[in-house]
Coordinates of C-alpha atoms in Angstrom, one line a residue:
Chain A
X1 CA -8.1 85.9 1.3
X2 CA -6.4 88.9 0.4
X3 CA -5.9 91.1 3.5
X4 CA -6.2 90.9 7.1
X5 CA -6.1 93.5 9.7
X6 CA -5.1 93.2 12.6
X7 CA -6.1 95.7 15.8
X8 CA -3.4 96.4 18.3
X9 CA -3.9 98.4 21.1
X10 CA -1.2 99.8 23.5
X11 CA -1.8 99.2 27.2
X12 CA 0.3 99.1 30.2
X13 CA 2.3 96.0 30.2
X14 CA 1.1 93.1 31.6
X15 CA 3.6 92.4 34.2
X16 CA 3.0 95.8 35.7
X17 CA 1.2 96.1 39.1
X18 CA -1.4 98.6 37.9
X19 CA -2.0 101.9 40.7
X20 CA -4.4 104.4 40.8
X21 CA -2.9 108.1 41.1
X22 CA -3.7 109.3 45.1
X23 CA -5.3 112.1 43.3
X24 CA -8.2 109.6 41.7
X25 CA -7.3 111.1 38.1
X26 CA -6.2 107.7 36.7
X27 CA -3.5 105.4 36.9
X28 CA 0.1 105.9 37.0
X29 CA 1.4 105.7 33.7
X30 CA 4.8 107.8 34.0
X31 CA 8.0 105.5 33.7
X32 CA 5.6 102.3 32.9
X33 CA 6.3 99.9 30.3
X34 CA 3.7 99.6 27.6
X35 CA 3.0 96.9 25.3
X36 CA 0.7 95.4 22.8
X37 CA -2.3 94.0 24.5
X38 CA -1.5 90.4 25.0
X39 CA -5.0 89.3 23.3
X40 CA -4.2 91.6 20.5
X41 CA -0.5 90.0 20.1
X42 CA -2.2 86.6 19.6
X43 CA -4.3 87.8 17.3
X44 CA -1.4 89.1 15.0
X45 CA 0.5 85.9 15.6
X46 CA -2.7 84.0 14.2
X47 CA -2.5 86.3 10.9
X48 CA 0.8 85.8 10.4
X49 CA 0.1 82.0 10.9
X50 CA -2.4 82.1 8.1
X51 CA -0.4 84.3 5.8
X52 CA 2.5 81.9 6.0
X53 CA -0.1 78.7 5.5
X54 CA -0.9 80.8 2.1
X55 CA -4.4 81.4 3.3
X56 CA -3.8 85.5 3.3
X57 CA -1.5 87.7 1.2
X58 CA -0.9 90.5 3.6
X59 CA -1.4 91.3 6.9
X60 CA -1.9 95.2 8.6
X61 CA -1.8 96.1 11.9
X62 CA -3.9 99.0 12.8
X63 CA -4.1 101.1 16.0
X64 CA -6.1 103.7 17.3
X65 CA -4.0 105.6 20.0
X66 CA -1.3 108.2 20.6
X67 CA 1.5 109.0 18.8
X68 CA 3.7 106.5 20.9
X69 CA 1.7 103.8 19.7
X70 CA 4.0 103.7 16.9
X71 CA 6.2 101.7 19.1
X72 CA 3.7 99.0 19.2
X73 CA 3.0 99.2 15.6
X74 CA 7.1 98.7 15.1
X75 CA 6.7 95.8 17.4
X76 CA 3.9 94.3 15.1
X77 CA 6.1 95.1 11.7
X78 CA 9.0 93.2 14.0
X79 CA 6.8 90.2 14.4
X80 CA 6.0 89.9 10.7
X81 CA 2.9 92.6 9.9
X82 CA 3.6 93.9 6.3
X83 CA 2.3 97.3 7.2
X84 CA 0.8 99.5 9.6
X85 CA -1.9 102.4 10.0
X86 CA -2.3 104.5 13.2
X87 CA -5.5 106.5 13.6
X88 CA -3.9 109.1 16.1
X89 CA -6.0 110.0 18.8
X90 CA -4.4 111.6 22.2
X91 CA -7.7 110.6 24.5
X92 CA -8.1 107.2 25.8
X93 CA -10.1 105.7 23.3
X94 CA -13.6 104.4 23.5
X95 CA -14.6 101.4 22.1
X96 CA -17.2 102.8 20.3
X97 CA -14.8 105.4 18.4
X98 CA -12.3 102.6 17.7
X99 CA -14.8 100.5 16.1
X100 CA -15.9 103.5 13.9
X101 CA -12.2 104.3 13.1
X102 CA -11.4 100.5 12.4
X103 CA -14.8 100.2 10.3
X104 CA -13.3 103.2 8.3
X105 CA -10.2 101.5 7.6
X106 CA -11.6 98.0 6.8
X107 CA -13.7 100.2 4.0
X108 CA -10.6 102.0 3.0
X109 CA -8.5 98.8 2.6
X110 CA -11.0 96.3 1.6
X111 CA -9.9 93.8 4.5
X112 CA -11.6 90.4 4.6
X113 CA -10.6 89.3 8.1
X114 CA -10.1 91.3 11.0
X115 CA -8.3 89.8 14.2
X116 CA -8.3 91.2 17.6
X117 CA -8.4 90.4 21.0
X118 CA -11.5 89.4 22.8
X119 CA -10.5 92.1 25.4
X120 CA -7.7 94.7 25.9
X121 CA -6.4 94.5 29.5
X122 CA -6.6 98.2 30.3
X123 CA -10.3 98.8 29.9
X124 CA -11.5 95.4 29.9
X125 CA -14.4 96.5 28.0
X126 CA -14.7 93.7 25.3
X127 CA -16.5 95.4 22.9
X128 CA -14.5 96.5 19.9
X129 CA -14.6 93.6 17.9
X130 CA -18.4 93.1 18.4
X131 CA -19.2 96.4 17.4
X132 CA -17.1 96.4 14.2
X133 CA -18.8 93.5 13.4
X134 CA -22.0 95.0 14.0
X135 CA -21.1 98.3 12.0
X136 CA -19.8 96.3 9.1
X137 CA -23.0 94.1 9.2
X138 CA -20.8 91.0 8.9
X139 CA -20.2 87.6 11.2
X140 CA -18.2 87.6 14.6
X141 CA -16.7 85.1 16.5
X142 CA -15.6 85.9 19.9
X143 CA -13.0 84.4 22.2
X144 CA -11.7 81.9 19.5
X145 CA -9.3 79.3 20.7
X146 CA -9.1 77.6 17.2
X147 CA -9.5 78.8 13.6
X148 CA -9.5 76.6 10.6
X149 CA -10.2 78.3 7.2
X150 CA -12.7 76.1 4.8
X151 CA -13.2 77.8 1.5
X152 CA -14.7 81.2 1.9
X153 CA -15.6 80.5 5.6
X154 CA -14.0 80.1 8.8
X155 CA -14.5 77.5 11.3
X156 CA -14.2 78.7 14.7
X157 CA -13.7 77.2 18.3
X158 CA -14.9 79.5 21.0
X159 CA -14.3 79.4 24.5
X160 CA -17.7 79.6 26.0
X161 CA -19.2 79.3 29.9
X162 CA -20.5 76.0 29.1
X163 CA -17.4 74.9 27.4
X164 CA -16.2 75.0 23.6
X165 CA -18.7 76.4 21.0
X166 CA -17.9 75.8 17.1
X167 CA -19.1 78.3 14.9
X168 CA -19.0 78.8 11.2
X169 CA -18.9 81.8 9.6
X170 CA -18.5 83.5 6.1
X171 CA -16.0 85.6 5.2
X172 CA -15.6 88.6 5.3
X173 CA -16.0 88.9 9.2
X174 CA -14.3 89.8 12.7
X175 CA -12.7 87.0 14.9
X176 CA -11.8 88.0 18.6
X177 CA -9.3 85.9 20.0
X178 CA -8.8 84.1 23.4
X179 CA -5.4 83.2 25.2
X180 CA -5.4 79.4 23.9
X181 CA -5.1 80.0 20.5
X182 CA -1.5 80.3 19.7
X183 CA 1.8 81.4 21.3
X184 CA 2.9 84.6 19.8
X185 CA 6.8 84.4 18.3
X186 CA 9.5 85.9 19.8
X187 CA 10.9 89.0 17.7
X188 CA 14.6 88.6 16.8
X189 CA 17.1 91.7 16.2
X190 CA 17.1 91.2 12.5
X191 CA 13.4 91.5 12.4
X192 CA 13.4 94.9 14.2
X193 CA 16.2 96.4 12.0
X194 CA 14.0 95.3 9.0
X195 CA 11.0 96.8 10.6
X196 CA 12.4 100.1 10.7
X197 CA 11.7 100.2 6.9
X198 CA 8.4 98.8 7.0
X199 CA 5.7 101.4 6.0
X200 CA 3.9 102.8 8.8
X201 CA 1.4 105.4 7.9
X202 CA -0.3 108.1 10.1
X203 CA -4.1 109.3 9.8
X204 CA -6.4 110.8 12.1
X205 CA -10.1 110.6 13.1
X206 CA -11.0 113.7 10.8
X207 CA -9.0 112.3 8.0
X208 CA -11.2 109.3 7.6
X209 CA -14.7 110.9 8.3
X210 CA -15.2 109.5 12.0
X211 CA -17.0 111.6 14.1
X212 CA -16.7 110.9 18.2
X213 CA -19.8 110.2 20.0
X214 CA -18.7 109.4 24.0
X215 CA -21.4 110.2 26.0
X216 CA -19.7 108.5 29.1
X217 CA -17.2 110.6 31.7
X218 CA -14.9 109.2 33.9
X219 CA -16.0 111.1 37.2
X220 CA -13.4 109.0 39.5
X221 CA -10.7 106.6 39.8
X222 CA -10.3 104.4 42.9
X223 CA -7.9 101.6 43.9
X224 CA -10.4 98.2 44.7
X225 CA -11.9 97.6 47.9
X226 CA -9.2 95.5 49.8
X227 CA -9.6 92.3 51.7
X228 CA -7.8 92.0 55.2
X229 CA -4.9 89.3 55.5
X230 CA -6.5 86.5 57.6
X231 CA -5.0 84.0 59.7
X232 CA -2.6 81.4 59.2
X233 CA -3.1 78.2 60.7
X234 CA -0.4 75.6 61.6
X235 CA -1.9 72.3 60.0
X236 CA -5.3 70.6 58.2
X237 CA -6.9 69.7 61.5
X238 CA -6.9 73.2 62.8
X239 CA -8.2 74.4 59.2
X240 CA -10.9 72.0 59.1
X241 CA -12.0 73.2 62.8
X242 CA -12.1 76.6 61.8
X243 CA -14.4 76.1 58.8
X244 CA -16.8 73.8 60.7
X245 CA -16.8 76.6 63.5
X246 CA -18.1 78.9 61.2
X247 CA -20.3 76.8 59.5
X248 CA -18.6 76.4 56.2
X249 CA -18.2 72.6 55.8
Chain B
X1 CA -41.4 105.2 34.3
X2 CA -38.5 104.6 32.3
X3 CA -38.2 100.9 30.8
X4 CA -35.4 98.6 31.4
X5 CA -34.9 95.7 29.1
X6 CA -33.0 92.4 30.6
X7 CA -32.1 89.9 28.0
X8 CA -32.5 86.4 29.3
X9 CA -29.8 83.8 29.3
X10 CA -30.7 80.1 28.7
X11 CA -30.1 76.8 27.4
X12 CA -32.1 74.0 26.9
X13 CA -35.2 75.4 28.4
X14 CA -33.7 76.3 31.3
X15 CA -33.0 80.0 32.7
X16 CA -29.3 80.7 33.6
X17 CA -29.1 81.9 37.4
X18 CA -27.2 84.9 36.0
X19 CA -30.5 86.4 34.5
X20 CA -31.9 86.7 38.3
X21 CA -28.8 89.0 38.9
X22 CA -29.3 91.1 36.0
X23 CA -32.8 91.5 37.1
X24 CA -31.4 92.5 41.0
X25 CA -29.1 95.3 38.7
X26 CA -32.3 96.5 37.0
X27 CA -34.5 96.9 40.1
X28 CA -31.1 99.2 41.7
X29 CA -31.5 101.1 38.5
X30 CA -35.2 101.7 39.0
X31 CA -37.8 101.7 36.3
X32 CA -40.1 98.9 34.6
X33 CA -38.3 95.7 33.9
X34 CA -39.0 93.9 31.0
X35 CA -37.2 90.5 30.5
X36 CA -37.0 89.3 26.8
X37 CA -36.5 85.6 25.9
X38 CA -35.3 85.0 22.4
X39 CA -35.7 81.1 21.7
X40 CA -37.1 78.8 18.9
X41 CA -39.5 77.9 21.6
X42 CA -39.1 79.9 24.7
X43 CA -42.4 79.4 26.8
X44 CA -40.9 77.2 29.4
X45 CA -38.1 79.9 29.8
X46 CA -40.5 82.7 29.8
X47 CA -42.5 80.8 32.3
X48 CA -39.3 80.8 34.6
X49 CA -38.5 84.8 34.1
X50 CA -42.4 85.4 34.8
X51 CA -41.5 84.4 38.6
X52 CA -38.6 86.5 39.0
X53 CA -39.2 89.4 41.6
X54 CA -39.6 92.8 40.2
X55 CA -40.5 91.8 36.6
X56 CA -43.2 93.6 35.3
X57 CA -43.7 91.6 31.7
X58 CA -41.9 89.1 30.0
X59 CA -41.5 89.5 26.3
X60 CA -41.2 85.7 24.4
X61 CA -39.8 86.4 21.2
X62 CA -40.0 82.7 19.0
X63 CA -38.1 82.4 15.8
X64 CA -36.5 79.1 14.5
X65 CA -33.1 81.2 13.9
X66 CA -33.1 81.6 17.6
X67 CA -32.3 78.0 18.5
X68 CA -28.8 78.9 19.4
X69 CA -27.4 82.3 20.8
X70 CA -25.7 83.7 17.8
X71 CA -25.0 87.1 18.5
X72 CA -25.6 88.2 14.9
X73 CA -28.7 86.7 14.8
X74 CA -30.1 87.9 18.1
X75 CA -28.6 91.4 18.1
X76 CA -30.9 92.9 15.3
X77 CA -33.7 91.4 17.2
X78 CA -32.6 92.6 20.8
X79 CA -32.3 96.0 19.2
X80 CA -35.6 96.1 18.2
X81 CA -37.2 95.2 21.5
X82 CA -34.7 97.9 23.1
X83 CA -36.5 100.6 21.3
X84 CA -37.8 103.3 24.1
X85 CA -36.3 101.6 26.8
X86 CA -33.7 103.7 29.0
X87 CA -31.3 100.6 29.7
X88 CA -30.5 97.6 27.7
X89 CA -29.0 95.0 30.5
X90 CA -27.3 91.6 29.7
X91 CA -25.0 89.4 32.0
X92 CA -21.3 89.5 31.9
X93 CA -21.1 86.0 30.9
X94 CA -19.7 84.7 27.4
X95 CA -23.2 84.8 26.3
X96 CA -23.7 88.6 27.4
X97 CA -20.2 89.7 26.3
X98 CA -20.7 88.2 23.0
X99 CA -24.1 89.8 22.6
X100 CA -24.3 92.9 24.2
X101 CA -21.8 95.6 22.5
X102 CA -23.3 94.3 19.1
X103 CA -26.5 95.3 20.3
X104 CA -25.0 98.7 21.8
X105 CA -23.4 99.3 17.8
X106 CA -26.9 98.8 16.1
X107 CA -28.5 101.2 18.7
X108 CA -25.7 103.5 18.7
X109 CA -25.4 103.6 22.4
X110 CA -22.5 103.2 25.0
X111 CA -22.1 100.3 26.9
X112 CA -20.7 99.8 30.1
X113 CA -19.1 96.4 30.7
X114 CA -18.7 94.5 34.5
X115 CA -21.5 96.8 35.9
X116 CA -20.5 96.3 40.0
X117 CA -22.6 99.2 41.6
X118 CA -25.4 101.3 40.8
X119 CA -25.2 105.2 42.0
X120 CA -28.0 106.4 39.9
X121 CA -29.8 105.6 36.6
X122 CA -26.8 107.2 35.1
X123 CA -24.2 106.6 37.3
X124 CA -22.6 103.3 37.7
X125 CA -18.8 101.6 39.3
X126 CA -17.0 98.9 37.1
X127 CA -13.8 97.4 37.6
X128 CA -10.9 98.4 35.1
X129 CA -7.2 97.0 34.9
X130 CA -8.2 93.3 35.8
X131 CA -9.8 94.9 39.0
X132 CA -7.0 96.9 40.2
X133 CA -8.9 99.8 39.9
X134 CA -13.0 100.9 39.7
X135 CA -14.1 103.4 38.0
X136 CA -17.4 105.9 38.4
X137 CA -18.8 106.6 35.0
X138 CA -21.4 108.8 34.5
X139 CA -23.9 108.6 30.9
X140 CA -24.8 111.7 29.3
X141 CA -28.7 112.7 30.1
X142 CA -31.1 111.6 27.3
X143 CA -28.8 108.8 26.3
X144 CA -30.1 105.0 25.9
X145 CA -27.3 102.8 28.2
X146 CA -26.4 99.2 27.5
X147 CA -24.7 97.5 30.3
X148 CA -23.0 94.1 31.1
X149 CA -23.7 93.0 34.4
X150 CA -20.9 91.6 36.9
X151 CA -23.2 88.6 38.0
X152 CA -20.6 88.3 41.4
X153 CA -21.5 91.8 42.3
X154 CA -25.4 91.3 42.5
X155 CA -27.6 89.1 44.8
X156 CA -30.1 87.0 42.7
X157 CA -33.5 88.1 43.0
X158 CA -36.3 86.0 44.5
X159 CA -39.4 84.6 43.4
X160 CA -42.5 86.8 43.0
X161 CA -45.8 86.2 44.7
X162 CA -47.5 86.8 41.3
X163 CA -46.1 85.9 38.1
X164 CA -45.5 88.5 35.5
X165 CA -47.6 88.6 32.2
X166 CA -46.0 87.0 29.2
X167 CA -46.3 89.0 26.2
X168 CA -45.7 86.8 22.9
X169 CA -43.8 89.4 20.7
X170 CA -42.3 89.1 16.4
X171 CA -39.8 91.0 15.4
X172 CA -39.3 91.4 11.7
X173 CA -35.9 90.8 10.8
X174 CA -33.8 88.5 8.1
X175 CA -31.9 86.2 10.2
X176 CA -28.4 86.2 8.6
X177 CA -26.9 83.2 6.6
X178 CA -23.3 84.2 7.4
X179 CA -23.1 82.7 10.9
X180 CA -24.0 78.7 11.5
X181 CA -24.1 76.9 15.0
X182 CA -22.2 73.8 14.8
X183 CA -21.6 72.3 18.4
X184 CA -21.2 72.8 21.7
X185 CA -19.2 70.5 23.7
X186 CA -20.8 71.0 27.5
X187 CA -19.3 68.5 29.7
X188 CA -22.0 66.6 31.2
X189 CA -21.5 66.8 34.9
X190 CA -23.7 66.2 38.2
X191 CA -21.1 68.6 40.1
X192 CA -22.9 72.0 41.1
X193 CA -22.2 75.0 38.6
X194 CA -18.9 77.0 39.0
X195 CA -20.6 80.2 38.6
X196 CA -23.4 79.5 41.0
X197 CA -22.2 77.2 43.5
X198 CA -21.9 78.2 47.0
X199 CA -18.4 76.6 47.7
X200 CA -15.8 76.0 44.9
X201 CA -12.5 74.4 45.0
X202 CA -10.0 75.3 42.6
X203 CA -6.3 73.8 41.6
X204 CA -3.5 75.5 40.1
X205 CA -0.3 74.7 38.3
X206 CA 1.2 73.0 41.4
X207 CA -1.1 70.0 41.2
X208 CA 1.1 69.1 38.2
X209 CA -0.8 67.0 35.7
X210 CA -4.6 65.9 34.9
X211 CA -4.4 62.9 36.9
X212 CA -3.2 64.6 40.0
X213 CA -6.0 67.5 39.4
X214 CA -8.2 64.4 40.4
X215 CA -7.4 65.7 43.8
X216 CA -9.2 68.8 43.4
X217 CA -12.0 66.6 42.0
X218 CA -11.9 64.5 45.1
X219 CA -12.1 67.4 47.7
X220 CA -15.0 69.5 46.1
X221 CA -17.0 66.1 45.9
X222 CA -16.4 65.8 49.6
X223 CA -17.4 69.4 50.1
X224 CA -20.5 69.7 47.6
X225 CA -18.1 72.1 46.0
X226 CA -17.7 73.0 42.2
X227 CA -14.4 73.0 40.7
X228 CA -12.5 75.7 39.4
X229 CA -8.9 76.3 38.1
X230 CA -6.4 78.9 37.7
X231 CA -5.3 80.1 33.9
X232 CA -2.1 78.1 34.5
X233 CA -3.9 74.6 35.3
X234 CA -6.0 75.7 32.0
X235 CA -2.8 76.1 29.9
X236 CA -0.8 72.9 31.0
X237 CA -4.5 71.1 30.2
X238 CA -5.1 69.8 33.7
X239 CA -8.4 71.2 33.4
X240 CA -10.7 72.0 30.7
X241 CA -11.3 75.9 29.9
X242 CA -14.9 76.4 31.4
X243 CA -13.3 75.6 34.7
X244 CA -10.9 78.7 34.4
X245 CA -11.6 81.4 37.1
X246 CA -10.3 85.0 36.5
X247 CA -9.9 88.0 34.4
X248 CA -10.3 86.1 31.2
X249 CA -12.6 83.5 32.7
X250 CA -15.1 83.2 35.3
X251 CA -15.5 85.8 37.8
X252 CA -17.4 84.2 40.9
X253 CA -18.6 84.9 44.5
X254 CA -19.1 81.7 46.4
X255 CA -19.6 81.8 50.1
X256 CA -16.6 79.3 50.6
X257 CA -13.5 79.6 47.9
X258 CA -10.9 77.0 48.5
X259 CA -7.8 77.6 46.2
X260 CA -4.9 74.8 45.8
X261 CA -1.7 75.5 44.5
X262 CA -2.7 78.6 43.1
X263 CA 0.2 81.5 43.8
X264 CA -2.4 84.3 43.4
X265 CA -1.8 86.2 40.3
X266 CA -4.0 89.6 40.2
X267 CA -5.7 88.0 37.0
X268 CA -6.9 84.8 38.9
X269 CA -7.3 87.0 42.3
X270 CA -9.9 89.5 40.4
X271 CA -12.1 86.4 39.4
X272 CA -12.7 85.3 43.2
X273 CA -11.9 88.0 45.4
X274 CA -15.6 88.8 46.4
X275 CA -15.7 85.4 47.7
X276 CA -17.3 85.1 51.4
X277 CA -14.5 83.2 52.6
X278 CA -10.9 82.3 51.0
X279 CA -8.8 79.3 52.1
X280 CA -5.2 79.0 50.4
X281 CA -2.9 76.1 50.4
X282 CA -0.2 76.6 49.0
X283 CA 3.9 75.5 49.7
X284 CA 5.4 78.8 49.3
X285 CA 4.7 81.3 52.3
X286 CA 5.2 84.0 50.2
X287 CA 3.0 83.0 47.7
X288 CA 0.2 86.4 47.1
X289 CA -2.5 84.4 47.4
X290 CA -2.3 84.7 51.3
X291 CA -2.7 88.3 51.3
X292 CA -5.9 87.9 50.4
X293 CA -7.1 84.4 52.2
X294 CA -8.9 84.4 55.5
X295 CA -7.5 81.1 56.2
X296 CA -4.0 80.1 54.7
X297 CA -2.4 76.8 55.3
X298 CA 1.4 76.3 54.3
X299 CA 2.4 72.8 53.3
X300 CA 2.3 69.8 50.5
X301 CA -0.6 70.0 49.1
X302 CA -0.4 66.1 48.3
X303 CA -0.3 65.2 51.7
X304 CA -2.6 67.9 53.1
X305 CA -5.7 67.3 50.6
X306 CA -6.4 63.3 51.7
X307 CA -5.6 64.6 55.4
X308 CA -8.3 67.4 55.1
X309 CA -10.9 64.7 53.2
X310 CA -10.6 62.6 56.3
X311 CA -10.9 65.5 58.7
X312 CA -14.0 66.5 56.9
X313 CA -15.4 63.0 57.1
X314 CA -14.9 62.4 60.9

């Protein structure tokens, strides 16, 4: 294949303990480290490996987000993407809008494979890849833990509730990736320098002809209900007797 | 009254227990609940759906292409059945997570993922940030709503006094040839199913190897419990992926959850914090898992597990 597009979302870093603002208007983002959604990072790593194996010639990192998302796209370029495109959008992106924006880029660039995370760790929506595949009227394989190129098709192993499911999809298509697909490479300093010279194009929804349709309003943010800390038992006997008393075992 | 379409999940002629929980969510929304069964031969599954309390009608769509649950094959049929429905609901299992967004895109509707509570037919609550926050969201009037339902948040409906009628439906569509089912590795097991078990014993990285992870299976068998695992244990190869509990694995709410050698990262906790009683066994007294455990026991799991087994038998 020629082009692989990888969708990269800017999210609060995986290691940050996310807190809801006291006024319930959102979560605290001031001074909080932002990163590439870890699932998307795995998608990018897989795209780079496919290119390195000669199965693809170009890897394009794409994103929908605020101007600051250029930081995450620069990281993607440092990891090895050939170029990047940001669809600038200041509000929190709805999966439907993201899919429409990526569809516009796929049509414009003529990508044959789109790789992205099976979910973003901020909204946990698990929608964008499947929505893109529907708009494109092309196959999807979600939650991939292994991808093999077989001619003009992909053989994808998917993590499903029953275990591992294998599907074959014809290209072009969309694959969303799971955690065990690969371990993303570390970025080296010279690559960060090189990434500064790689092309990063900025566009917006209007330029792509994408109309927003976002009928969902968030009314309120709340911290989750907390469990209260229970008791510490001193040994196995005390534990088993407590559980027996409660009729749990 | 508005129609609510529920998409049944099933395999090998058996209805997945998640469907009875999705029906419970549909009843909380309020409306005429229809359950769609898409299968190669859905008669047996349709009959099971017809006995669920609160179901008005079962729509049975038989097609050879529906042999395996491929989203690209099922979505256009669901979209056709969804015409006129106010809500379209599926479970937040890997089946529903794969299928429902494709349906939502085809019917041009918003999707609310992991719905945990219904406040009104237009207002719902759902977790975000691995359960670190809960948002209340509202969908504009007049818009169709697609949801995946967080099954751990709803009690399954019981059985109805009388069976609902089953309508055979045919949907005009040309099955796409671009997506093909090859295989599924479902590990055969007599153990209870992780997603529906009343008791679950989960092991973490501290088990140290696949061989030592057998200690978890052994305790689970003594308790009649299902086996779960943390992401760290699955990544390390101690347990297969289908046992993973957490943000990116299964989200469960058993009556009893025993976490062994699991530190309690938020990504794991989000998958089990709705459990009735949580027991944590860990050698590190500072492990965050103890913050949410009803019973905490600090010690060496390799000494404690055999001891607990003996005590259970006595």
